[in-house]
Short mmCIF file of C-alpha atoms (C1' of nucleotides) in Angstrom, two decimals:
data_model
loop_
_atom_site.label_atom_id
_atom_site.label_comp_id
_atom_site.label_asym_id
_atom_site.label_seq_id
_atom_site.Cartn_x
_atom_site.Cartn_y
_atom_site.Cartn_z
CA MET A 702 -8.90 -8.18 25.08
CA ASP A 703 -7.10 -11.11 23.53
CA GLU A 704 -3.38 -10.60 23.79
CA SER A 705 -2.30 -13.57 21.70
CA GLU A 706 -1.57 -11.47 18.63
CA LYS A 707 0.82 -9.31 20.58
CA LEU A 708 3.74 -11.68 20.55
CA GLN A 709 4.02 -12.73 16.94
CA THR A 710 6.41 -10.78 14.79
CA HIS A 711 4.76 -9.45 11.65
CA ARG A 712 6.15 -9.77 8.20
CA ARG A 713 6.26 -6.53 6.34
CA GLY A 714 2.94 -5.36 4.94
CA SER A 715 0.85 -7.99 6.68
CA GLY A 716 0.15 -5.84 9.69
CA VAL A 717 -2.32 -3.47 8.11
CA SER A 718 -4.62 -6.14 6.72
CA THR A 719 -4.51 -8.09 9.97
CA VAL A 720 -5.63 -5.06 11.92
CA TYR A 721 -8.19 -4.22 9.27
CA GLU A 722 -9.74 -7.65 9.21
CA THR A 723 -9.69 -8.12 12.95
CA LEU A 724 -11.38 -4.79 13.62
CA ARG A 725 -13.82 -5.33 10.80
CA ASN A 726 -14.95 -8.60 12.30
CA GLU A 727 -15.21 -7.19 15.77
CA ILE A 728 -17.32 -4.32 14.53
CA ILE A 729 -19.66 -6.53 12.55
CA GLU A 730 -20.00 -8.99 15.41
CA LEU A 731 -20.76 -6.11 17.74
CA LYS A 732 -17.79 -7.07 19.86
CA LEU A 733 -17.13 -3.39 19.36
CA PRO A 734 -20.61 -1.94 19.73
CA PRO A 735 -21.72 1.15 17.79
CA GLY A 736 -20.38 4.29 19.37
CA SER A 737 -17.35 2.61 20.92
CA PRO A 738 -14.35 4.88 20.90
CA ILE A 739 -11.40 3.66 18.86
CA ASP A 740 -8.13 4.53 20.53
CA GLU A 741 -5.14 4.39 18.23
CA GLN A 742 -2.64 4.15 21.05
CA GLN A 743 -4.51 1.24 22.57
CA LEU A 744 -4.65 -0.62 19.25
CA SER A 745 -0.99 0.14 18.77
CA ASP A 746 -0.22 -1.64 22.03
CA ARG A 747 -2.58 -4.49 21.31
CA PHE A 748 -1.16 -5.38 17.90
CA ALA A 749 2.41 -4.41 18.76
CA LEU A 750 2.54 -2.05 15.82
CA SER A 751 3.22 1.63 15.56
CA ARG A 752 0.32 3.99 15.05
CA THR A 753 1.03 4.41 11.34
CA PRO A 754 -0.19 1.00 10.14
CA ILE A 755 -3.08 1.14 12.62
CA ARG A 756 -4.06 4.44 11.09
CA GLU A 757 -4.08 2.99 7.59
CA ALA A 758 -6.40 0.23 8.66
CA LEU A 759 -8.69 2.82 10.23
CA VAL A 760 -8.76 4.85 7.03
CA ARG A 761 -9.90 1.77 5.16
CA LEU A 762 -12.60 1.08 7.69
CA ALA A 763 -13.74 4.68 7.48
CA ALA A 764 -13.92 4.45 3.69
CA GLU A 765 -16.31 1.54 4.15
CA GLY A 766 -18.39 3.51 6.61
CA LEU A 767 -17.74 1.12 9.48
CA ILE A 768 -16.14 3.77 11.64
CA THR A 769 -16.67 7.50 11.83
CA THR A 770 -13.88 9.95 12.46
CA LEU A 771 -14.68 13.22 14.17
CA THR A 772 -11.88 15.43 12.92
CA ASN A 773 -9.27 16.27 15.49
CA ARG A 774 -11.43 14.68 18.11
CA ALA A 775 -12.37 11.06 18.42
CA THR A 776 -13.02 8.18 16.09
CA ILE A 777 -15.86 5.82 16.96
CA VAL A 778 -17.58 2.75 15.60
CA SER A 779 -20.34 3.99 13.31
CA ASN A 780 -23.82 3.97 14.70
CA ILE A 781 -26.54 1.93 13.10
CA ASP A 782 -28.64 4.34 11.11
CA PHE A 783 -32.22 3.45 11.91
CA LEU A 784 -33.52 6.43 9.99
CA GLY A 785 -31.88 5.11 6.86
CA LEU A 786 -33.37 1.67 7.25
CA PRO A 787 -35.89 1.97 4.40
CA GLU A 788 -33.05 2.77 1.98
CA PHE A 789 -31.14 -0.16 3.37
CA PHE A 790 -34.04 -2.55 2.86
CA ASP A 791 -34.58 -1.32 -0.66
CA ALA A 792 -30.97 -1.81 -1.68
CA LEU A 793 -30.76 -5.15 0.11
CA THR A 794 -33.83 -6.49 -1.67
CA LEU A 795 -32.55 -5.31 -5.03
CA MET A 796 -29.21 -7.02 -4.46
CA TYR A 797 -30.87 -10.26 -3.36
CA ARG A 798 -32.78 -10.28 -6.61
CA VAL A 799 -30.04 -9.24 -8.99
CA THR A 800 -27.41 -11.55 -7.63
CA THR A 801 -29.70 -14.56 -7.66
CA ARG A 802 -30.83 -13.77 -11.19
CA LEU A 803 -27.26 -13.46 -12.38
CA ALA A 804 -26.26 -16.65 -10.62
CA ALA A 805 -28.97 -18.49 -12.53
CA ALA A 806 -27.80 -16.93 -15.77
CA ASN A 807 -24.03 -17.04 -15.38
CA HIS A 808 -23.03 -19.74 -12.92
CA ALA A 809 -20.11 -21.85 -14.02
CA GLU A 810 -18.46 -25.12 -13.08
CA GLY A 811 -17.92 -25.35 -9.35
CA ASP A 812 -20.14 -22.50 -8.30
CA ILE A 813 -22.97 -24.78 -7.29
CA ALA A 814 -20.66 -26.87 -5.14
CA ALA A 815 -19.47 -23.73 -3.34
CA ILE A 816 -23.06 -22.64 -2.74
CA ARG A 817 -23.98 -26.09 -1.45
CA VAL A 818 -21.14 -25.99 1.08
CA ARG A 819 -22.48 -22.74 2.48
CA GLN A 820 -26.02 -24.03 2.54
CA LYS A 821 -24.87 -27.10 4.46
CA ALA A 822 -23.16 -24.87 7.02
CA PHE A 823 -26.34 -22.85 7.37
CA GLU A 824 -28.37 -26.01 7.92
CA VAL A 825 -25.99 -27.13 10.64
CA ALA A 826 -26.29 -23.79 12.38
CA VAL A 827 -30.06 -23.98 12.23
CA THR A 828 -30.29 -27.50 13.64
CA ASN A 829 -27.86 -26.51 16.40
CA ARG A 830 -29.99 -23.45 17.13
CA ASP A 831 -26.73 -21.49 16.82
CA VAL A 832 -28.20 -18.07 16.16
CA LEU A 833 -24.93 -16.25 15.59
CA GLY A 834 -23.85 -19.04 13.28
CA MET A 835 -27.07 -18.75 11.29
CA ILE A 836 -26.52 -15.06 10.71
CA SER A 837 -23.01 -15.45 9.38
CA THR A 838 -23.56 -18.64 7.37
CA ASN A 839 -26.64 -17.12 5.79
CA ARG A 840 -24.49 -14.19 4.70
CA ASP A 841 -21.87 -16.55 3.28
CA PHE A 842 -24.52 -18.46 1.37
CA HIS A 843 -25.81 -15.40 -0.39
CA ILE A 844 -22.37 -14.04 -1.13
CA ALA A 845 -21.49 -17.36 -2.74
CA ILE A 846 -24.52 -16.95 -4.97
CA ALA A 847 -23.49 -13.40 -5.79
CA GLN A 848 -20.03 -14.63 -6.74
CA ALA A 849 -21.55 -17.18 -9.08
CA GLY A 850 -23.31 -14.23 -10.71
CA GLN A 851 -19.93 -12.84 -11.78
CA ASN A 852 -20.51 -9.16 -11.15
CA ARG A 853 -17.98 -7.62 -8.81
CA TYR A 854 -19.97 -4.42 -8.34
CA TYR A 855 -22.94 -6.33 -6.99
CA VAL A 856 -20.75 -8.61 -4.91
CA GLU A 857 -19.13 -5.63 -3.26
CA LEU A 858 -22.31 -3.73 -2.50
CA PHE A 859 -24.13 -6.87 -1.41
CA THR A 860 -21.32 -7.80 0.95
CA ARG A 861 -21.48 -4.40 2.57
CA LEU A 862 -25.23 -4.60 2.92
CA LEU A 863 -25.22 -8.11 4.35
CA ASP A 864 -22.55 -7.19 6.85
CA GLU A 865 -24.48 -4.13 7.91
CA GLY A 866 -27.44 -6.48 8.25
CA ARG A 867 -25.39 -8.72 10.50
CA ARG A 868 -24.85 -5.83 12.85
CA ILE A 869 -28.55 -5.11 13.01
CA LEU A 870 -29.50 -8.74 13.49
CA ARG A 871 -26.98 -9.14 16.29
CA LEU A 872 -28.74 -6.39 18.13
CA TYR A 873 -31.90 -8.44 18.11
CA TYR A 874 -30.56 -11.93 17.97
CA SER A 875 -32.13 -12.83 21.30
CA SER A 876 -35.54 -12.51 19.69
CA PHE A 877 -34.64 -14.99 16.99
CA ASN A 878 -37.00 -17.91 16.94
CA ASP A 879 -36.26 -21.07 15.03
CA VAL A 880 -39.44 -21.17 12.99
CA LEU A 881 -38.40 -18.77 10.27
CA PRO A 882 -34.79 -19.99 9.99
CA ARG A 883 -36.17 -23.48 9.41
CA GLN A 884 -38.24 -22.06 6.60
CA TYR A 885 -35.18 -20.31 5.20
CA VAL A 886 -33.46 -23.66 4.69
CA GLY A 887 -36.23 -24.70 2.34
CA GLU A 888 -36.23 -21.39 0.54
CA HIS A 889 -32.49 -21.63 0.05
CA GLU A 890 -32.93 -25.09 -1.39
CA GLU A 891 -35.48 -23.82 -3.90
CA MET A 892 -33.15 -21.04 -4.93
CA ILE A 893 -30.31 -23.46 -5.53
CA GLN A 894 -32.55 -25.56 -7.72
CA ALA A 895 -33.70 -22.57 -9.75
CA ILE A 896 -30.08 -21.52 -10.25
CA ILE A 897 -29.08 -25.00 -11.40
CA ASN A 898 -31.97 -25.02 -13.87
CA ARG A 899 -30.92 -21.58 -15.06
CA ASP A 900 -34.47 -20.43 -14.47
CA VAL A 901 -33.84 -16.70 -14.14
CA ALA A 902 -37.45 -15.68 -13.60
CA LEU A 903 -38.00 -18.22 -10.85
CA ALA A 904 -34.70 -17.35 -9.20
CA ASP A 905 -35.77 -13.73 -9.20
CA SER A 906 -39.15 -14.30 -7.63
CA LEU A 907 -37.73 -16.66 -5.03
CA ALA A 908 -35.05 -14.15 -4.11
CA SER A 909 -37.66 -11.44 -3.95
CA ALA A 910 -39.84 -13.45 -1.59
CA HIS A 911 -36.83 -14.42 0.48
CA ALA A 912 -35.81 -10.78 0.81
CA ASP A 913 -39.32 -9.84 1.86
CA GLN A 914 -39.20 -12.50 4.55
CA ILE A 915 -35.93 -11.26 5.95
CA VAL A 916 -36.84 -7.59 5.76
CA GLY A 917 -40.17 -8.34 7.39
CA GLN A 918 -38.44 -10.23 10.15
CA ILE A 919 -36.00 -7.43 10.87
CA ARG A 920 -38.81 -4.91 10.88
CA SER A 921 -40.81 -7.00 13.31
CA TYR A 922 -37.81 -7.19 15.65
CA ILE A 923 -37.34 -3.47 15.60
CA THR A 924 -40.94 -2.58 16.14
CA ALA A 925 -41.59 -5.42 18.55
CA ASP A 926 -43.84 -4.50 21.42
CA SER A 927 -42.19 -6.02 24.43
CA ARG A 928 -44.12 -4.14 27.09
CA GLN A 929 -44.94 -6.71 29.72
CA ASN A 930 -47.81 -4.72 31.12
CA ALA A 931 -49.27 -3.30 27.93
CA ARG A 932 -52.55 -5.12 28.43
CA LEU A 933 -52.56 -5.06 32.16
CA ALA A 934 -55.96 -4.34 33.62
CA LEU A 935 -55.88 -1.27 35.78
CA MET B 473 2.98 19.70 -12.87
CA ASP B 474 1.26 22.68 -11.34
CA GLU B 475 3.28 23.98 -8.44
CA SER B 476 0.76 26.50 -7.17
CA GLU B 477 -0.38 24.31 -4.31
CA LYS B 478 3.12 24.04 -3.00
CA LEU B 479 3.24 27.40 -1.30
CA GLN B 480 0.06 27.50 0.70
CA THR B 481 0.25 26.41 4.29
CA HIS B 482 -2.30 23.74 5.16
CA ARG B 483 -4.54 23.78 8.13
CA ARG B 484 -4.45 20.60 10.10
CA GLY B 485 -6.45 17.76 8.60
CA SER B 486 -7.18 19.48 5.32
CA GLY B 487 -4.16 18.07 3.58
CA VAL B 488 -5.36 14.53 3.16
CA SER B 489 -8.65 15.43 1.49
CA THR B 490 -6.94 17.94 -0.77
CA VAL B 491 -4.53 15.31 -2.02
CA TYR B 492 -7.30 12.75 -2.28
CA GLU B 493 -9.59 14.99 -4.31
CA THR B 494 -6.85 16.33 -6.53
CA LEU B 495 -5.55 12.89 -7.40
CA ARG B 496 -9.03 11.51 -7.81
CA ASN B 497 -9.84 14.18 -10.37
CA GLU B 498 -6.60 13.72 -12.20
CA ILE B 499 -7.16 9.99 -12.43
CA ILE B 500 -10.72 10.32 -13.67
CA GLU B 501 -9.76 12.96 -16.20
CA LEU B 502 -6.94 10.72 -17.40
CA LYS B 503 -4.46 13.43 -16.55
CA LEU B 504 -2.89 10.47 -14.82
CA PRO B 505 -3.44 7.73 -17.39
CA PRO B 506 -4.01 4.11 -16.36
CA GLY B 507 -0.77 2.43 -15.43
CA SER B 508 0.97 5.64 -14.39
CA PRO B 509 3.28 5.06 -11.47
CA ILE B 510 2.38 6.95 -8.31
CA ASP B 511 5.49 8.11 -6.50
CA GLU B 512 4.92 9.01 -2.88
CA GLN B 513 8.08 11.07 -2.62
CA GLN B 514 7.13 13.08 -5.67
CA LEU B 515 3.65 13.78 -4.36
CA SER B 516 5.18 14.68 -1.03
CA ASP B 517 7.25 17.36 -2.76
CA ARG B 518 4.38 18.53 -4.88
CA PHE B 519 1.92 19.09 -2.05
CA ALA B 520 4.53 20.13 0.47
CA LEU B 521 3.39 17.44 2.86
CA SER B 522 5.16 14.54 4.46
CA ARG B 523 4.59 11.07 3.09
CA THR B 524 2.19 10.12 5.88
CA PRO B 525 -0.84 12.18 4.76
CA ILE B 526 -0.06 11.33 1.13
CA ARG B 527 -0.18 7.70 2.07
CA GLU B 528 -3.58 8.07 3.70
CA ALA B 529 -4.98 9.64 0.58
CA LEU B 530 -3.57 6.77 -1.45
CA VAL B 531 -5.17 4.21 0.84
CA ARG B 532 -8.52 5.86 0.26
CA LEU B 533 -8.01 5.84 -3.49
CA ALA B 534 -7.04 2.20 -3.34
CA ALA B 535 -10.19 1.39 -1.37
CA GLU B 536 -12.17 2.88 -4.24
CA GLY B 537 -10.22 0.88 -6.75
CA LEU B 538 -8.79 3.90 -8.51
CA ILE B 539 -5.23 2.90 -7.82
CA THR B 540 -3.61 -0.48 -7.42
CA THR B 541 -0.81 -1.15 -4.99
CA LEU B 542 1.66 -3.87 -5.78
CA THR B 543 2.88 -4.80 -2.32
CA ASN B 544 6.40 -3.69 -1.54
CA ARG B 545 6.80 -2.69 -5.12
CA ALA B 546 4.98 0.08 -6.93
CA THR B 547 1.58 1.68 -6.85
CA ILE B 548 -0.03 2.60 -10.14
CA VAL B 549 -3.21 4.11 -11.48
CA SER B 550 -5.63 1.23 -12.01
CA ASN B 551 -6.03 -0.02 -15.51
CA ILE B 552 -9.38 0.09 -17.23
CA ASP B 553 -10.72 -3.43 -17.13
CA PHE B 554 -12.02 -4.12 -20.59
CA LEU B 555 -12.70 -7.75 -19.77
CA GLY B 556 -15.05 -6.64 -17.01
CA LEU B 557 -16.97 -4.31 -19.27
CA PRO B 558 -20.12 -6.46 -19.50
CA GLU B 559 -20.43 -6.43 -15.70
CA PHE B 560 -19.88 -2.71 -15.75
CA PHE B 561 -22.62 -2.14 -18.31
CA ASP B 562 -25.03 -4.32 -16.39
CA ALA B 563 -24.50 -2.49 -13.13
CA LEU B 564 -24.56 0.90 -14.83
CA THR B 565 -27.87 0.17 -16.52
CA LEU B 566 -29.39 -1.08 -13.31
CA MET B 567 -28.31 2.05 -11.46
CA TYR B 568 -29.66 4.31 -14.19
CA ARG B 569 -33.02 2.65 -13.82
CA VAL B 570 -33.21 2.39 -10.05
CA THR B 571 -32.09 5.94 -9.36
CA THR B 572 -34.48 7.43 -11.89
CA ARG B 573 -37.35 5.36 -10.54
CA LEU B 574 -36.60 6.43 -7.00
CA ALA B 575 -36.29 10.06 -8.02
CA ALA B 576 -39.77 9.88 -9.51
CA ALA B 577 -41.09 8.28 -6.35
CA ASN B 578 -39.22 10.21 -3.67
CA HIS B 579 -38.11 13.59 -4.98
CA ALA B 580 -38.71 16.47 -2.62
CA GLU B 581 -38.79 20.24 -2.70
CA GLY B 582 -35.75 21.64 -4.48
CA ASP B 583 -34.56 18.43 -6.09
CA ILE B 584 -36.04 19.33 -9.45
CA ALA B 585 -34.34 22.71 -9.41
CA ALA B 586 -30.99 21.05 -8.72
CA ILE B 587 -31.53 18.62 -11.58
CA ARG B 588 -32.51 21.45 -13.92
CA VAL B 589 -29.29 23.31 -13.13
CA ARG B 590 -27.25 20.26 -14.16
CA GLN B 591 -29.33 19.74 -17.28
CA LYS B 592 -28.75 23.37 -18.26
CA ALA B 593 -25.01 22.92 -17.85
CA PHE B 594 -25.16 19.81 -20.01
CA GLU B 595 -27.04 21.70 -22.70
CA VAL B 596 -24.42 24.44 -22.71
CA ALA B 597 -21.65 21.90 -23.09
CA VAL B 598 -23.46 20.27 -26.00
CA THR B 599 -24.07 23.53 -27.87
CA ASN B 600 -20.44 24.49 -27.34
CA ARG B 601 -19.36 21.09 -28.62
CA ASP B 602 -17.34 20.84 -25.40
CA VAL B 603 -16.88 17.10 -25.30
CA LEU B 604 -15.10 16.93 -21.98
CA GLY B 605 -17.74 19.22 -20.53
CA MET B 606 -20.52 16.97 -21.80
CA ILE B 607 -19.03 13.95 -20.12
CA SER B 608 -18.76 15.55 -16.72
CA THR B 609 -22.02 17.52 -16.79
CA ASN B 610 -23.87 14.41 -17.87
CA ARG B 611 -22.45 12.65 -14.86
CA ASP B 612 -23.53 15.50 -12.58
CA PHE B 613 -27.02 15.41 -14.04
CA HIS B 614 -27.55 11.76 -13.26
CA ILE B 615 -26.03 12.03 -9.82
CA ALA B 616 -28.44 14.85 -9.05
CA ILE B 617 -31.27 12.53 -10.01
CA ALA B 618 -29.84 9.79 -7.84
CA GLN B 619 -29.67 12.19 -4.92
CA ALA B 620 -33.31 13.06 -5.40
CA GLY B 621 -33.98 9.35 -5.07
CA GLN B 622 -32.73 9.43 -1.51
CA ASN B 623 -30.79 6.21 -1.37
CA ARG B 624 -27.19 6.65 -0.38
CA TYR B 625 -26.19 3.12 -1.37
CA TYR B 626 -27.29 3.72 -4.93
CA VAL B 627 -25.79 7.20 -5.00
CA GLU B 628 -22.44 5.82 -3.95
CA LEU B 629 -22.32 2.93 -6.39
CA PHE B 630 -23.70 5.04 -9.21
CA THR B 631 -21.09 7.73 -8.61
CA ARG B 632 -18.33 5.16 -8.81
CA LEU B 633 -19.75 3.69 -11.99
CA LEU B 634 -20.24 7.04 -13.69
CA ASP B 635 -16.73 8.11 -12.80
CA GLU B 636 -15.32 4.89 -14.16
CA GLY B 637 -17.40 5.61 -17.25
CA ARG B 638 -15.80 9.03 -17.50
CA ARG B 639 -12.41 7.41 -17.70
CA ILE B 640 -13.53 5.11 -20.49
CA LEU B 641 -15.23 7.90 -22.44
CA ARG B 642 -12.16 10.10 -22.18
CA LEU B 643 -10.21 7.41 -23.93
CA TYR B 644 -12.51 7.70 -26.90
CA TYR B 645 -13.67 11.26 -26.66
CA SER B 646 -12.17 12.15 -30.01
CA SER B 647 -14.71 9.90 -31.69
CA PHE B 648 -17.58 11.72 -30.03
CA ASN B 649 -19.97 13.08 -32.59
CA ASP B 650 -22.61 15.64 -31.69
CA VAL B 651 -25.58 13.73 -33.00
CA LEU B 652 -26.14 11.49 -30.02
CA PRO B 653 -25.39 14.14 -27.38
CA ARG B 654 -28.04 16.32 -29.00
CA GLN B 655 -30.45 13.45 -28.63
CA TYR B 656 -29.44 13.02 -25.00
CA VAL B 657 -30.64 16.54 -24.21
CA GLY B 658 -34.14 15.58 -25.29
CA GLU B 659 -34.01 12.29 -23.41
CA HIS B 660 -32.91 14.10 -20.28
CA GLU B 661 -35.83 16.47 -20.67
CA GLU B 662 -38.27 13.60 -20.88
CA MET B 663 -36.79 12.03 -17.78
CA ILE B 664 -37.17 15.27 -15.84
CA GLN B 665 -40.81 15.46 -16.86
CA ALA B 666 -41.50 11.88 -15.83
CA ILE B 667 -39.87 12.53 -12.47
CA ILE B 668 -41.94 15.65 -11.90
CA ASN B 669 -45.10 13.73 -12.74
CA ARG B 670 -44.00 10.98 -10.35
CA ASP B 671 -44.51 8.50 -13.18
CA VAL B 672 -42.28 5.71 -11.93
CA ALA B 673 -42.93 3.31 -14.78
CA LEU B 674 -42.20 5.91 -17.44
CA ALA B 675 -39.09 7.12 -15.60
CA ASP B 676 -37.89 3.54 -15.51
CA SER B 677 -38.37 2.86 -19.20
CA LEU B 678 -36.82 6.19 -20.19
CA ALA B 679 -33.80 5.50 -18.00
CA SER B 680 -33.56 2.03 -19.43
CA ALA B 681 -33.56 3.33 -23.00
CA HIS B 682 -31.11 6.07 -22.08
CA ALA B 683 -28.76 3.52 -20.56
CA ASP B 684 -29.01 1.38 -23.67
CA GLN B 685 -28.09 4.39 -25.79
CA ILE B 686 -25.01 5.17 -23.74
CA VAL B 687 -23.88 1.59 -23.42
CA GLY B 688 -24.36 1.11 -27.12
CA GLN B 689 -22.34 4.20 -27.86
CA ILE B 690 -19.45 3.13 -25.66
CA ARG B 691 -19.49 -0.30 -27.23
CA SER B 692 -19.40 1.16 -30.71
CA TYR B 693 -16.39 3.29 -29.77
CA ILE B 694 -14.52 0.35 -28.44
CA THR B 695 -15.23 -1.94 -31.33
CA ALA B 696 -14.94 0.79 -33.94
CA ASP B 697 -13.25 -0.31 -37.12
CA SER B 698 -10.92 2.52 -37.99
CA ARG B 699 -8.80 0.72 -40.56
CA GLN B 700 -8.34 3.18 -43.37
CA ASN B 701 -7.50 0.55 -45.87
CA ALA B 702 -9.87 -2.19 -44.88
CA ARG B 703 -11.70 -2.05 -48.17
CA LEU B 704 -8.77 -1.10 -50.29
CA ALA B 705 -8.69 -2.91 -53.60
CA LEU B 706 -5.50 -4.85 -53.96
"C1'" DT C 1468 -22.09 29.47 44.72
"C1'" DG C 1469 -22.21 29.87 39.84
"C1'" DT C 1470 -19.91 31.31 35.68
"C1'" DA C 1471 -16.15 32.71 32.73
"C1'" DT C 1472 -11.38 31.98 31.72
"C1'" DT C 1473 -7.09 29.94 31.84
"C1'" DT C 1474 -4.41 25.79 32.22
"C1'" DT C 1475 -3.71 21.09 31.76
"C1'" DT C 1476 -4.08 16.83 29.60
"C1'" DC C 1477 -5.09 13.78 26.14
"C1'" DT C 1478 -5.81 12.38 21.26
"C1'" DT C 1479 -5.15 13.11 16.72
"C1'" DG C 1480 -2.40 14.80 12.63
"C1'" DT C 1481 2.15 15.37 10.78
"C1'" DC C 1482 6.95 14.82 10.36
"C1'" DG C 1483 11.73 13.03 9.35
"C1'" DA C 1484 14.33 8.96 9.65
"C1'" DC C 1485 15.23 4.10 9.41
"C1'" DA C 1486 14.49 -0.82 7.73
"C1'" DA C 1487 13.03 -4.29 4.49
"C1'" DG C 1488 12.15 -5.87 0.06
"C1'" DA C 1489 12.44 -5.84 -4.98
"C1'" DA C 1490 14.16 -4.38 -9.37
"C1'" DG C 1491 17.97 -3.14 -11.95
"C1'" DT C 1492 23.15 -3.18 -12.45
"C1'" DC C 1493 27.44 -4.91 -12.69
"C1'" DG C 1494 30.79 -8.34 -12.82
"C1'" DG C 1495 32.19 -13.25 -13.09
"C1'" DC C 1496 32.08 -17.58 -15.43
"C1'" DA C 1497 31.08 -21.06 -18.95
"C1'" DT D 266 28.57 -14.12 -26.21
"C1'" DG D 267 25.08 -15.56 -23.00
"C1'" DC D 268 23.67 -16.70 -18.36
"C1'" DC D 269 23.99 -16.69 -13.27
"C1'" DG D 270 24.83 -14.45 -8.85
"C1'" DA D 271 26.26 -10.66 -5.71
"C1'" DC D 272 25.69 -5.74 -5.17
"C1'" DT D 273 23.55 -1.28 -5.47
"C1'" DT D 274 19.81 1.61 -5.50
"C1'" DC D 275 15.30 2.95 -5.13
"C1'" DT D 276 10.57 2.63 -3.21
"C1'" DT D 277 7.67 1.18 0.14
"C1'" DG D 278 6.45 -0.04 5.05
"C1'" DT D 279 7.24 1.11 9.81
"C1'" DC D 280 8.74 3.65 13.67
"C1'" DG D 281 9.17 7.12 17.52
"C1'" DA D 282 8.67 11.87 18.36
"C1'" DC D 283 6.66 16.37 17.99
"C1'" DA D 284 2.79 19.82 17.18
"C1'" DA D 285 -1.94 21.31 17.05
"C1'" DG D 286 -6.51 21.13 18.51
"C1'" DA D 287 -10.21 19.96 21.69
"C1'" DA D 288 -12.17 18.38 25.94
"C1'" DA D 289 -11.62 18.36 30.82
"C1'" DA D 290 -9.84 20.36 34.93
"C1'" DA D 291 -8.51 24.03 37.65
"C1'" DT D 292 -8.63 28.71 38.82
"C1'" DA D 293 -10.30 33.43 39.16
"C1'" DC D 294 -13.98 36.42 39.59
"C1'" DA D 295 -18.65 38.19 40.44
#
DNA sequence: TGTATTTTTCTTGTCGACAAGAAGTCGGCA
DNA sequence: TGCCGACTTCTTGTCGACAAGAAAAATACA
């Protein structure tokens, strides 16, 4: 564990959000893998805080579904719910579509620039073959679009879904190839153009196709047949 | 304030959820109107609990956006965001449609019965001209449909939206007339039938129209011109 | 030796108290 | 009389300690 945060003295009220954000990131990046036990005492030592603020951060994480608390027993990082994957895909696809539509309809001064920054970062990650970077910059790109759409309900749900998606993708990130990501860059570019032109219908269909791509990719990872000797002659 | 809860001794762990649920209800039913200050000490006395479990309940409420905490200062019941109403209507309509569609597609054994129970309760409230009852039974009806749709992401968002809607409707419930509610009963009936027949397209369009009705009604409340002397000859 | 029961240990849930920060109050000064 | 600054008071944020509950360990018994 990194002990650098142990020394700094916290200003009042900042502690909780620091713990919250740190843990949140570590959970999403699978630094804390699903099922990991969360020990309050340990976190208390690590952040040099009493258990009370730690606890508050944990309550917030639990409200988001990132951790699961077994009453009076243990609290662990939530497992990835593979059985609920179809629901997840459905909601994810819907949010891709709605946010992109709204961005085309509602985007204001400056939104496009923000989206372009994220797209640039994604491109860099792709050319560097930085898989982890691709996953997180892709998320940022789509959240920027959602923000341009000006609907906080969608932004919130979409953020949750994309972050849950990050966890899943991390599990399989070794099987990432750079063919599809390359294609994503182009698809992103088309989406930006549709948004600029305020072409809602086109934005929708592009987002829909994009979502299908991503969902299809995740599904292929999960159901991948990696048996080395599946076709071995016996 | 009701002091009945003060005497009972709590079993470990139950306190937080009790406080959470009680406050949640009181906020949604405007028993605690928007802007009301939330005093931890006071709640501590009221529930006969220390401030720690109270605090946890408040953190959960804050995560849901029901209360707002001004750091180091006060914590108040969140205001109703009239500026964000268009976003709210958009998301609400979308959720009406998606959940009803999914219910038609996915509903399983027993779901219909559960929906019928809620519909019956709504009918009773309408015939009794019980406005507050209508608002909450209508909510229950649509959540039952959402649950039949089997997508927890939609159920969660929809619940939040409907509860926020309850707050808004309570503000205007005096202007409720019984014409539209009567119409809602019929619309609900049609939706149930479409779901049973697994007619996704029909379920969608019914839900869409239903949403338009409700949104339109809320909008008319808000923009109602109640000036008694607007057309007074001078 | 295997099982049931008690004991121990560890983690969570709760408590009362203290510290920091902000608003309101009071008094001083122009 | 009106404005500025120190002081008071109140609420929130944090702490260390205790209590309850559950799993693990140890013991007794068949």
